[in-house]
Amino acid sequence: MEPANGPSNLSANTLSGQRLYIPNLQPAFASWKQGVNPLHPQVRHVVDTRLEGLFGDERVLAKVKAADIGLFASGWFPDAPYEVLETVAFYSVWLVLWDDAIDGAGASEGGLAAEEYCQQSVAFVRCHLGLDGPGTVEPKAPTKVCESFAEVGRRVGERCGLEQRMELFEHLREYMEACVTEYRWRLSEKVPSVDEFYSWRLKTSAVDVMLDLCRILNGIALPGDILQSKELAAMGLDVNKLLILINELFSLKKELNDGAFGNLIPITMRALNLNLEGATQSVMEDIYSSVQDFDNNASTLQRKVASEEAPGIADQLGQLIEAYQAIATTVLHFSIQSPRYGLLKDRQEDGSVQLTMASSNFTYPSPLTGYENAAPLPDERAEDGKSFRNPQTGVLSSAYEKFTEPLDNGRRGGFDVHIYYFQTNPEQSQHARHLWERIRREFPELRIYTLFNRPIGPHPVAMFEVNLFTPAQFGAFIPWLAVWRGPLSVLVHPNTTETDVSEAERDLRNHTQQAIWMGERLPLDVARFR
C-alpha cells in the first residue's frame, strides 16, 4: 500500500535530528526465559581467539571483537554446558560474519560476486553437514569465515541424524540465498513494501536455523505430531517476527548512519503514511501481539500434552518453549548491551532507550551567493520557443578554466573516477582491461591507477581509478566515458578542500551527497568515514 502523498524514500537526512523513543520492553518478556550463561567469560575468550584467526586487519578485528558475539551465544543458550555453548558461539561467529562479504564490510576477504559467493558457500555447508555422497570432492570455501563452518557442521552432525541435518541445511541455504536477494534490493535503491521486506527478512533473520539448533543441541526429541503442529509452527513464526521487530527498532540509528537501504521503521512510515513516533508505536504493538500469540499457542500445546499424560514429553516441550523464548530475549538484551549498536549510553533509568537520529553538519550554500542584487532575468524565449534568452556578459565563467572552489585544483585533482567491474564476470573483467588500456592511450595526460582486482577502501568490488585535474579534462573524459563504459558502473566524486570540517566528513560527503553515478549504483562501505 502506498500513501497518497508519502515520500518515495526515507533516509538519514529525512529523519535527521528526530528523536526515537523505545519504551522498556522488559515487561513484555517478564515471564520468558532469559539470562546469560555463567560460562560467558570463557566462551568470549575462545571466540576472540577464533576471530584472530579469521582477520588480519587489526582495525576490523577490534571492531568485530567489540561486538561480543560470545554474549549473544551465552544468552541464546543460558543453561548449556561449555561444549554446547562453544558450538553455539562458533556458529554465531559464522552467522554474524558470513554475509559481510556480500555487504562489503568483509572486503579484505576478496571480491566475489554475491551469487557466486553464495553458491560456493552453499556447497561448502552442504558438504560439511555430511550430505554429499561418498567420494565427492570437498568444495573450496570462498572465505575464511565460510571455512569456519566446517567445525560447526562436524559438531552439529555428531548430535543429529540425516533427516535433521537435511532440514538444517535447507534453512541455511534459504538464509544465504535470501541475503543475496536483500543485497540485490539494496543495489536497486527501490523502497520495498512491508510485504516485500518480510519476504526476505524472515529468512535473513536465520531464525529457522536457530529453532533447529535449539532442538538439536538441547537434545530435544518430541513426537512428530507436536513438531509438525500448527501451534509450534506459529510459535516459530512469532519468534522470527520478534527478532526482526526488536532488531529493526534498536538498529535504526546504526543502519541509517551506515547508509543501509531500508529498515522496517522508515518502510512502515512510508507504507502507512506515519511519522516516526507512529511507526515506532506500530512496531511496538506488533511485538506485544507476537508475545501474546506465542504464549497462547504454547499454552495450547502444553494442555494437549498434559491431557495425554506424558510427563517426559511435557518436560521436553517446556524446555523447547524456553529455548524458543531465549532467542527473542537474547536479541533484546544483546541489542542494548553490545557495542555493535552503541545504545548503552542512550538507556534511561526506567529501561527505555531514547535516540536522536544523527544530524548532518553539511549545509548547502545558496547558488545565488554573489547575485543578490542582479537585475531580474528576462522572460523572452529563444528561437526554439522553449528555452529562455539569457543576458550576455561577454565573459565566460571561470569554471571553464579551473574547478570552482572548494574543489581541489592542486595535486589531488578535482574529481576521482572509479570504474567498477565484477572480476568473476568474464565480460566485465575483459571490458575493464580493454577500457583501462584505451584510456591510457587516448588520455595519457590523466592520472590512471592500476587495476585493483579486489575491493579496496570503501569500494565494494574490483575497480580502477582515474583522476581529473581541469574542467577541460572533465568535459572531455566524462562524455567519452558515458559512451565507452559498456556494462561497467562508474562513480565520479569530487575532491573538496573545506577546512571547517574533518577529512572524514569531507570524504563522506564527496562519496555520497556530492557523488555522480553512471550505470548501476553500488553500495559503498561509507561506515569507514564516520
CSV table of C-alpha atoms in Angstrom, one decimal, residues 98-503:
chain,number,residue,atom,x,y,z
A,98,TRP,CA,29.1,-14.7,6.7
A,99,ASP,CA,27.1,-12.0,4.8
A,100,ASP,CA,29.8,-9.3,5.3
A,101,ALA,CA,31.4,-10.5,2.1
A,102,ILE,CA,28.1,-9.6,0.4
A,103,ASP,CA,27.5,-6.4,2.2
A,104,GLY,CA,31.1,-5.2,1.6
A,105,ALA,CA,32.3,-5.0,5.2
A,106,GLY,CA,34.4,-8.1,4.6
A,107,ALA,CA,36.2,-6.7,1.5
A,108,SER,CA,39.5,-8.0,2.7
A,109,GLU,CA,38.2,-11.5,2.1
A,110,GLY,CA,38.1,-10.9,-1.6
A,111,GLY,CA,35.7,-9.6,-4.2
A,112,LEU,CA,33.5,-12.4,-5.2
A,113,ALA,CA,30.2,-11.6,-6.9
A,114,ALA,CA,27.3,-12.2,-4.4
A,115,GLU,CA,25.7,-15.0,-6.3
A,116,GLU,CA,29.0,-16.9,-6.8
A,117,TYR,CA,29.9,-16.4,-3.1
A,118,CYS,CA,26.5,-17.8,-2.1
A,119,GLN,CA,26.7,-20.8,-4.4
A,120,GLN,CA,30.2,-21.7,-3.2
A,121,SER,CA,29.1,-21.3,0.5
A,122,VAL,CA,26.0,-23.4,0.0
A,123,ALA,CA,28.1,-26.2,-1.5
A,124,PHE,CA,30.6,-26.0,1.4
A,125,VAL,CA,28.0,-26.0,4.1
A,126,ARG,CA,26.2,-29.0,2.4
A,127,CYS,CA,29.5,-30.9,2.3
A,128,HIS,CA,30.3,-30.3,6.0
A,129,LEU,CA,26.9,-31.3,7.1
A,130,GLY,CA,27.7,-34.7,5.6
A,131,LEU,CA,25.1,-34.5,2.9
A,132,ASP,CA,27.3,-35.2,-0.1
A,133,GLY,CA,27.7,-38.7,-1.5
A,134,PRO,CA,30.8,-40.8,-0.8
A,135,GLY,CA,33.8,-39.8,-3.0
A,136,THR,CA,32.6,-36.3,-3.5
A,137,VAL,CA,35.5,-33.8,-3.7
A,138,GLU,CA,35.3,-31.3,-0.9
A,139,PRO,CA,34.3,-27.9,-2.2
A,140,LYS,CA,36.7,-25.0,-1.5
A,141,ALA,CA,35.4,-22.3,0.9
A,142,PRO,CA,35.3,-18.9,-0.7
A,143,THR,CA,36.4,-17.1,2.5
A,144,LYS,CA,38.0,-17.9,5.9
A,145,VAL,CA,34.7,-17.1,7.6
A,146,CYS,CA,32.8,-19.6,5.4
A,147,GLU,CA,35.5,-22.1,6.1
A,148,SER,CA,34.9,-21.8,9.8
A,149,PHE,CA,31.6,-23.6,9.3
A,150,ALA,CA,33.4,-26.9,8.8
A,151,GLU,CA,33.9,-27.4,12.5
A,152,VAL,CA,30.4,-26.2,13.3
A,153,GLY,CA,29.0,-28.8,10.8
A,154,ARG,CA,31.0,-31.6,12.3
A,155,ARG,CA,29.9,-30.8,15.8
A,156,VAL,CA,26.3,-30.5,14.9
A,157,GLY,CA,26.4,-33.6,12.8
A,158,GLU,CA,27.6,-35.6,15.8
A,159,ARG,CA,24.3,-34.7,17.6
A,160,CYS,CA,21.7,-35.4,15.0
A,161,GLY,CA,20.6,-37.8,12.2
A,162,LEU,CA,20.4,-37.4,8.4
A,163,GLU,CA,16.8,-36.0,8.4
A,164,GLN,CA,17.6,-33.2,10.9
A,165,ARG,CA,20.8,-32.3,9.0
A,166,MET,CA,18.9,-32.1,5.8
A,167,GLU,CA,16.3,-29.8,7.4
A,168,LEU,CA,19.0,-27.7,8.9
A,169,PHE,CA,20.8,-27.4,5.5
A,170,GLU,CA,17.6,-26.3,3.8
A,171,HIS,CA,17.2,-23.5,6.3
A,172,LEU,CA,20.8,-22.5,6.0
A,173,ARG,CA,20.5,-22.4,2.2
A,174,GLU,CA,17.4,-20.3,2.4
A,175,TYR,CA,19.3,-17.9,4.7
A,176,MET,CA,22.2,-17.5,2.3
A,177,GLU,CA,20.1,-17.1,-0.8
A,178,ALA,CA,17.9,-14.5,0.9
A,179,CYS,CA,21.0,-12.5,1.8
A,180,VAL,CA,21.7,-12.2,-1.9
A,181,THR,CA,18.1,-11.2,-2.5
A,182,GLU,CA,18.4,-8.5,0.1
A,183,TYR,CA,21.7,-7.3,-1.5
A,184,ARG,CA,20.0,-7.0,-4.9
A,185,TRP,CA,17.2,-5.0,-3.4
A,186,ARG,CA,19.8,-2.6,-1.8
A,187,LEU,CA,21.5,-2.2,-5.2
A,188,SER,CA,18.2,-1.4,-6.9
A,189,GLU,CA,17.6,1.5,-4.5
A,190,LYS,CA,13.9,0.7,-4.6
A,191,VAL,CA,12.0,1.1,-1.4
A,192,PRO,CA,10.3,-2.2,-0.6
A,193,SER,CA,6.8,-2.5,0.7
A,194,VAL,CA,6.3,-4.1,4.1
A,195,ASP,CA,5.3,-7.4,2.5
A,196,GLU,CA,8.4,-7.3,0.2
A,197,PHE,CA,10.6,-6.5,3.2
A,198,TYR,CA,9.3,-9.6,5.1
A,199,SER,CA,9.6,-11.8,2.0
A,200,TRP,CA,13.4,-11.9,2.5
A,201,ARG,CA,13.8,-10.7,6.1
A,202,LEU,CA,12.0,-13.7,7.6
A,203,LYS,CA,14.9,-15.8,6.0
A,204,THR,CA,17.8,-13.4,6.6
A,205,SER,CA,17.0,-13.5,10.3
A,206,ALA,CA,18.2,-17.1,10.2
A,207,VAL,CA,15.6,-17.9,13.0
A,208,ASP,CA,14.6,-21.2,11.3
A,209,VAL,CA,18.2,-22.3,11.7
A,210,MET,CA,18.2,-21.2,15.3
A,211,LEU,CA,15.0,-23.1,16.0
A,212,ASP,CA,16.6,-26.2,14.5
A,213,LEU,CA,19.7,-25.8,16.7
A,214,CYS,CA,17.5,-25.3,19.8
A,215,ARG,CA,16.1,-28.8,19.3
A,216,ILE,CA,19.4,-30.4,18.1
A,217,LEU,CA,21.8,-29.0,20.7
A,218,ASN,CA,19.4,-29.3,23.6
A,219,GLY,CA,18.8,-33.0,22.7
A,220,ILE,CA,15.0,-32.4,22.4
A,221,ALA,CA,13.2,-35.3,20.7
A,222,LEU,CA,9.4,-34.6,20.6
A,223,PRO,CA,6.8,-36.7,18.7
A,224,GLY,CA,6.1,-35.8,15.1
A,225,ASP,CA,2.6,-34.6,15.8
A,226,ILE,CA,4.0,-31.9,18.1
A,227,LEU,CA,6.9,-30.9,15.8
A,228,GLN,CA,4.5,-30.7,12.9
A,229,SER,CA,1.7,-29.0,14.8
A,230,LYS,CA,0.3,-25.7,13.6
A,231,GLU,CA,0.9,-24.3,17.1
A,232,LEU,CA,4.6,-24.9,17.1
A,233,ALA,CA,4.9,-23.5,13.5
A,234,ALA,CA,3.1,-20.4,14.7
A,235,MET,CA,5.4,-20.1,17.7
A,236,GLY,CA,8.4,-20.3,15.4
A,237,LEU,CA,7.0,-17.5,13.2
A,238,ASP,CA,6.3,-15.3,16.3
A,239,VAL,CA,9.9,-15.8,17.4
A,240,ASN,CA,11.1,-14.8,13.9
A,241,LYS,CA,8.9,-11.7,13.9
A,242,LEU,CA,10.1,-10.7,17.4
A,243,LEU,CA,13.7,-11.0,16.4
A,244,ILE,CA,13.1,-8.8,13.3
A,245,LEU,CA,11.0,-6.2,15.2
A,246,ILE,CA,13.4,-5.8,18.0
A,247,ASN,CA,16.4,-5.7,15.7
A,248,GLU,CA,14.8,-3.1,13.5
A,249,LEU,CA,14.0,-0.8,16.4
A,250,PHE,CA,17.4,-0.9,18.0
A,251,SER,CA,19.5,-0.9,14.8
A,252,LEU,CA,17.7,2.0,13.1
A,253,LYS,CA,20.2,4.7,14.0
A,254,LYS,CA,23.2,2.5,13.1
A,255,GLU,CA,21.7,1.4,9.8
A,256,LEU,CA,20.9,5.0,8.8
A,257,ASN,CA,24.4,6.1,9.7
A,258,ASP,CA,25.9,3.2,7.7
A,259,GLY,CA,23.8,4.1,4.6
A,260,ALA,CA,21.6,1.0,4.8
A,261,PHE,CA,18.9,0.9,2.1
A,262,GLY,CA,15.9,0.0,4.3
A,263,ASN,CA,14.8,-0.5,7.8
A,264,LEU,CA,11.3,-1.6,8.8
A,265,ILE,CA,10.7,1.7,10.6
A,266,PRO,CA,11.0,4.1,7.6
A,267,ILE,CA,9.4,1.4,5.4
A,268,THR,CA,6.4,1.4,7.8
A,269,MET,CA,6.4,5.2,7.8
A,270,ARG,CA,6.2,5.2,4.0
A,271,ALA,CA,3.6,2.4,3.7
A,272,LEU,CA,1.2,3.7,6.3
A,273,ASN,CA,2.0,7.5,5.9
A,274,LEU,CA,3.1,7.7,9.5
A,275,ASN,CA,5.6,9.8,11.3
A,276,LEU,CA,8.5,8.3,13.3
A,277,GLU,CA,6.5,8.1,16.5
A,278,GLY,CA,3.5,6.4,14.8
A,279,ALA,CA,5.7,3.8,13.0
A,280,THR,CA,7.5,3.0,16.3
A,281,GLN,CA,4.2,2.5,18.0
A,282,SER,CA,3.0,0.2,15.2
A,283,VAL,CA,6.1,-1.9,15.7
A,284,MET,CA,5.6,-2.0,19.5
A,285,GLU,CA,2.0,-3.2,19.0
A,286,ASP,CA,3.3,-6.0,16.8
A,287,ILE,CA,5.8,-7.0,19.5
A,288,TYR,CA,3.2,-7.3,22.2
A,289,SER,CA,0.8,-9.1,19.8
A,290,SER,CA,3.5,-11.6,18.8
A,291,VAL,CA,4.3,-12.3,22.5
A,292,GLN,CA,0.7,-12.9,23.3
A,293,ASP,CA,0.2,-15.2,20.3
A,294,PHE,CA,3.3,-17.2,21.2
A,295,ASP,CA,2.1,-17.6,24.8
A,296,ASN,CA,-1.4,-18.7,23.6
A,297,ASN,CA,0.0,-21.3,21.3
A,298,ALA,CA,2.4,-22.6,23.9
A,299,SER,CA,-0.4,-23.0,26.4
A,300,THR,CA,-2.5,-24.9,23.8
A,301,LEU,CA,0.4,-27.3,23.2
A,302,GLN,CA,1.1,-27.8,26.9
A,303,ARG,CA,-2.6,-28.6,27.6
A,304,LYS,CA,-2.7,-31.1,24.7
A,305,VAL,CA,0.4,-32.9,26.0
A,306,ALA,CA,-0.9,-32.8,29.6
A,307,SER,CA,-4.1,-34.5,28.5
A,308,GLU,CA,-2.1,-37.3,27.1
A,309,GLU,CA,-0.4,-37.9,30.5
A,310,ALA,CA,3.2,-37.9,29.0
A,311,PRO,CA,5.4,-36.3,31.7
A,312,GLY,CA,8.6,-36.8,29.8
A,313,ILE,CA,7.2,-35.2,26.7
A,314,ALA,CA,5.8,-32.4,28.8
A,315,ASP,CA,9.2,-31.6,30.2
A,316,GLN,CA,10.8,-31.6,26.8
A,317,LEU,CA,8.1,-29.4,25.4
A,318,GLY,CA,8.7,-27.0,28.3
A,319,GLN,CA,12.4,-27.0,27.6
A,320,LEU,CA,11.7,-26.3,23.9
A,321,ILE,CA,9.4,-23.4,24.7
A,322,GLU,CA,12.0,-21.8,26.9
A,323,ALA,CA,14.7,-22.3,24.2
A,324,TYR,CA,12.4,-20.5,21.7
A,325,GLN,CA,11.8,-17.7,24.2
A,326,ALA,CA,15.5,-17.3,24.8
A,327,ILE,CA,16.1,-16.4,21.2
A,328,ALA,CA,13.9,-13.3,21.5
A,329,THR,CA,15.1,-12.2,24.9
A,330,THR,CA,18.7,-12.6,23.8
A,331,VAL,CA,18.2,-10.3,20.8
A,332,LEU,CA,16.6,-7.8,23.1
A,333,HIS,CA,19.5,-7.8,25.7
A,334,PHE,CA,22.2,-8.1,23.1
A,335,SER,CA,20.9,-5.2,21.1
A,336,ILE,CA,21.0,-2.9,24.2
A,337,GLN,CA,24.3,-4.2,25.6
A,338,SER,CA,26.5,-4.9,22.6
A,339,PRO,CA,28.8,-2.1,21.4
A,340,ARG,CA,27.6,-3.2,17.9
A,341,TYR,CA,24.7,-0.8,18.3
A,342,GLY,CA,26.2,1.6,20.9
A,343,LEU,CA,23.0,2.0,22.9
A,344,LEU,CA,24.0,1.7,26.5
A,345,LYS,CA,24.7,5.4,26.7
A,346,ASP,CA,21.1,6.1,25.5
A,347,ARG,CA,19.4,3.8,28.0
A,348,GLN,CA,17.4,5.7,30.7
A,349,GLU,CA,16.8,4.8,34.3
A,350,ASP,CA,13.3,3.4,33.5
A,351,GLY,CA,14.8,1.0,31.0
A,352,SER,CA,13.7,2.9,27.9
A,353,VAL,CA,16.0,4.0,25.1
A,354,GLN,CA,16.0,7.5,23.7
A,355,LEU,CA,17.9,8.2,20.5
A,356,THR,CA,18.5,11.2,18.3
A,357,MET,CA,19.0,10.4,14.7
A,358,ALA,CA,22.3,11.8,13.6
A,359,SER,CA,22.2,15.2,12.2
A,360,SER,CA,24.3,16.1,9.1
A,361,ASN,CA,26.6,19.1,9.5
A,362,PHE,CA,26.5,19.6,5.8
A,363,THR,CA,24.8,22.8,4.7
A,364,TYR,CA,24.2,23.9,1.2
A,365,PRO,CA,25.2,27.5,0.3
A,366,SER,CA,22.7,29.3,-1.9
A,367,PRO,CA,23.7,29.1,-5.6
A,368,LEU,CA,22.7,32.8,-5.8
A,369,THR,CA,25.5,33.9,-3.5
A,370,GLY,CA,27.0,37.0,-5.2
A,371,TYR,CA,24.0,37.6,-7.4
A,372,GLU,CA,21.7,39.0,-4.7
A,373,ASN,CA,21.4,42.4,-6.4
A,374,ALA,CA,21.4,41.3,-10.0
A,375,ALA,CA,18.7,42.6,-12.4
A,376,PRO,CA,15.7,40.4,-13.0
A,377,LEU,CA,16.1,37.8,-15.7
A,378,PRO,CA,14.2,38.3,-19.0
A,379,ASP,CA,11.1,36.1,-19.8
A,380,GLU,CA,11.8,36.2,-23.5
A,381,ARG,CA,12.0,32.8,-25.2
A,382,ALA,CA,14.7,31.7,-27.6
A,383,GLU,CA,14.1,30.6,-31.2
A,384,ASP,CA,13.0,27.1,-30.2
A,385,GLY,CA,10.1,28.6,-28.3
A,386,LYS,CA,11.0,26.5,-25.2
A,387,SER,CA,14.3,27.7,-23.7
A,388,PHE,CA,15.0,31.2,-22.4
A,389,ARG,CA,17.2,34.0,-23.7
A,390,ASN,CA,19.9,34.7,-21.2
A,391,PRO,CA,21.6,38.0,-20.5
A,392,GLN,CA,25.0,38.0,-22.2
A,393,THR,CA,28.1,39.4,-20.3
A,394,GLY,CA,30.7,38.7,-22.9
A,395,VAL,CA,32.8,36.9,-20.2
A,396,LEU,CA,32.9,33.1,-19.7
A,397,SER,CA,32.5,31.7,-16.2
A,398,SER,CA,35.8,31.0,-14.5
A,399,ALA,CA,34.5,27.4,-14.1
A,400,TYR,CA,35.7,26.8,-17.7
A,401,GLU,CA,39.3,27.5,-16.7
A,402,LYS,CA,39.5,25.9,-13.2
A,403,PHE,CA,37.3,23.9,-10.9
A,404,THR,CA,35.1,26.1,-8.7
A,405,GLU,CA,36.0,26.2,-5.1
A,406,PRO,CA,36.2,24.2,-2.8
A,407,LEU,CA,37.1,21.6,-5.5
A,408,ASP,CA,40.8,20.7,-5.4
A,409,ASN,CA,42.7,22.4,-8.2
A,410,GLY,CA,46.1,21.0,-7.0
A,411,ARG,CA,47.9,17.7,-6.9
A,412,ARG,CA,45.0,15.5,-6.0
A,413,GLY,CA,42.7,16.8,-8.7
A,414,GLY,CA,39.1,18.0,-8.6
A,415,PHE,CA,37.5,14.6,-9.4
A,416,ASP,CA,38.2,10.9,-8.9
A,417,VAL,CA,36.6,8.5,-11.3
A,418,HIS,CA,36.2,4.9,-10.1
A,419,ILE,CA,35.3,2.3,-12.8
A,420,TYR,CA,33.9,-0.9,-11.2
A,421,TYR,CA,33.8,-4.4,-12.5
A,422,PHE,CA,33.0,-7.8,-11.1
A,423,GLN,CA,36.2,-9.8,-11.5
A,424,THR,CA,34.2,-13.1,-11.7
A,425,ASN,CA,32.2,-11.8,-14.7
A,426,PRO,CA,34.3,-12.5,-17.8
A,427,GLU,CA,32.6,-9.9,-19.9
A,428,GLN,CA,33.0,-7.1,-17.4
A,429,SER,CA,36.6,-8.1,-16.5
A,430,GLN,CA,37.7,-8.1,-20.1
A,431,HIS,CA,35.9,-4.8,-20.8
A,432,ALA,CA,37.6,-3.2,-17.8
A,433,ARG,CA,41.0,-4.3,-19.0
A,434,HIS,CA,40.4,-3.0,-22.6
A,435,LEU,CA,38.9,0.2,-21.3
A,436,TRP,CA,41.9,0.8,-19.0
A,437,GLU,CA,44.3,0.3,-21.9
A,438,ARG,CA,42.2,2.6,-24.2
A,439,ILE,CA,42.1,5.4,-21.6
A,440,ARG,CA,45.9,5.2,-21.1
A,441,ARG,CA,46.4,5.5,-24.9
A,442,GLU,CA,43.8,8.2,-25.6
A,443,PHE,CA,44.1,10.3,-22.4
A,444,PRO,CA,47.8,9.9,-21.3
A,445,GLU,CA,47.7,13.3,-19.5
A,446,LEU,CA,45.3,11.8,-16.9
A,447,ARG,CA,46.5,10.0,-13.8
A,448,ILE,CA,45.4,6.4,-14.2
A,449,TYR,CA,46.0,3.8,-11.5
A,450,THR,CA,46.4,0.0,-11.6
A,451,LEU,CA,43.5,-2.5,-12.0
A,452,PHE,CA,42.6,-3.4,-8.4
A,453,ASN,CA,41.3,-7.0,-8.7
A,454,ARG,CA,39.7,-6.9,-5.3
A,455,PRO,CA,37.7,-4.5,-3.1
A,456,ILE,CA,39.8,-1.7,-1.6
A,457,GLY,CA,38.9,1.2,0.7
A,458,PRO,CA,35.2,2.0,0.5
A,459,HIS,CA,34.9,0.3,-2.9
A,460,PRO,CA,32.9,-2.9,-2.9
A,461,VAL,CA,34.3,-4.7,-6.0
A,462,ALA,CA,37.2,-4.6,-8.3
A,463,MET,CA,37.9,-1.3,-10.0
A,464,PHE,CA,40.4,1.2,-11.4
A,465,GLU,CA,40.7,4.9,-10.8
A,466,VAL,CA,41.3,7.9,-13.0
A,467,ASN,CA,41.9,11.5,-11.7
A,468,LEU,CA,40.8,14.6,-13.5
A,469,PHE,CA,42.6,17.9,-12.9
A,470,THR,CA,40.9,20.5,-15.1
A,471,PRO,CA,37.4,21.3,-16.3
A,472,ALA,CA,38.5,20.6,-19.8
A,473,GLN,CA,39.6,17.1,-18.8
A,474,PHE,CA,36.3,16.6,-17.1
A,475,GLY,CA,34.3,17.9,-20.1
A,476,ALA,CA,36.2,15.7,-22.5
A,477,PHE,CA,36.5,12.5,-20.5
A,478,ILE,CA,33.1,12.1,-18.8
A,479,PRO,CA,31.1,12.3,-22.0
A,480,TRP,CA,33.6,9.9,-23.7
A,481,LEU,CA,33.2,7.5,-20.7
A,482,ALA,CA,29.4,7.6,-21.0
A,483,VAL,CA,29.8,6.1,-24.4
A,484,TRP,CA,32.6,3.6,-23.7
A,485,ARG,CA,32.0,2.4,-20.2
A,486,GLY,CA,29.9,-0.5,-21.6
A,487,PRO,CA,28.5,-2.8,-18.8
A,488,LEU,CA,30.5,-1.1,-16.1
A,489,SER,CA,29.4,1.1,-13.2
A,490,VAL,CA,31.2,4.4,-12.7
A,491,LEU,CA,31.4,6.6,-9.6
A,492,VAL,CA,32.5,10.2,-10.2
A,493,HIS,CA,33.1,12.0,-6.9
A,494,PRO,CA,34.6,15.4,-6.2
A,495,ASN,CA,37.6,16.1,-4.0
A,496,THR,CA,36.9,19.2,-1.9
A,497,THR,CA,39.2,21.2,0.4
A,498,GLU,CA,37.0,22.7,3.0
A,499,THR,CA,38.9,23.4,6.3
A,500,ASP,CA,35.9,23.8,8.6
A,501,VAL,CA,35.1,20.0,8.6
A,502,SER,CA,37.2,16.9,9.2
A,503,GLU,CA,38.8,14.9,6.4
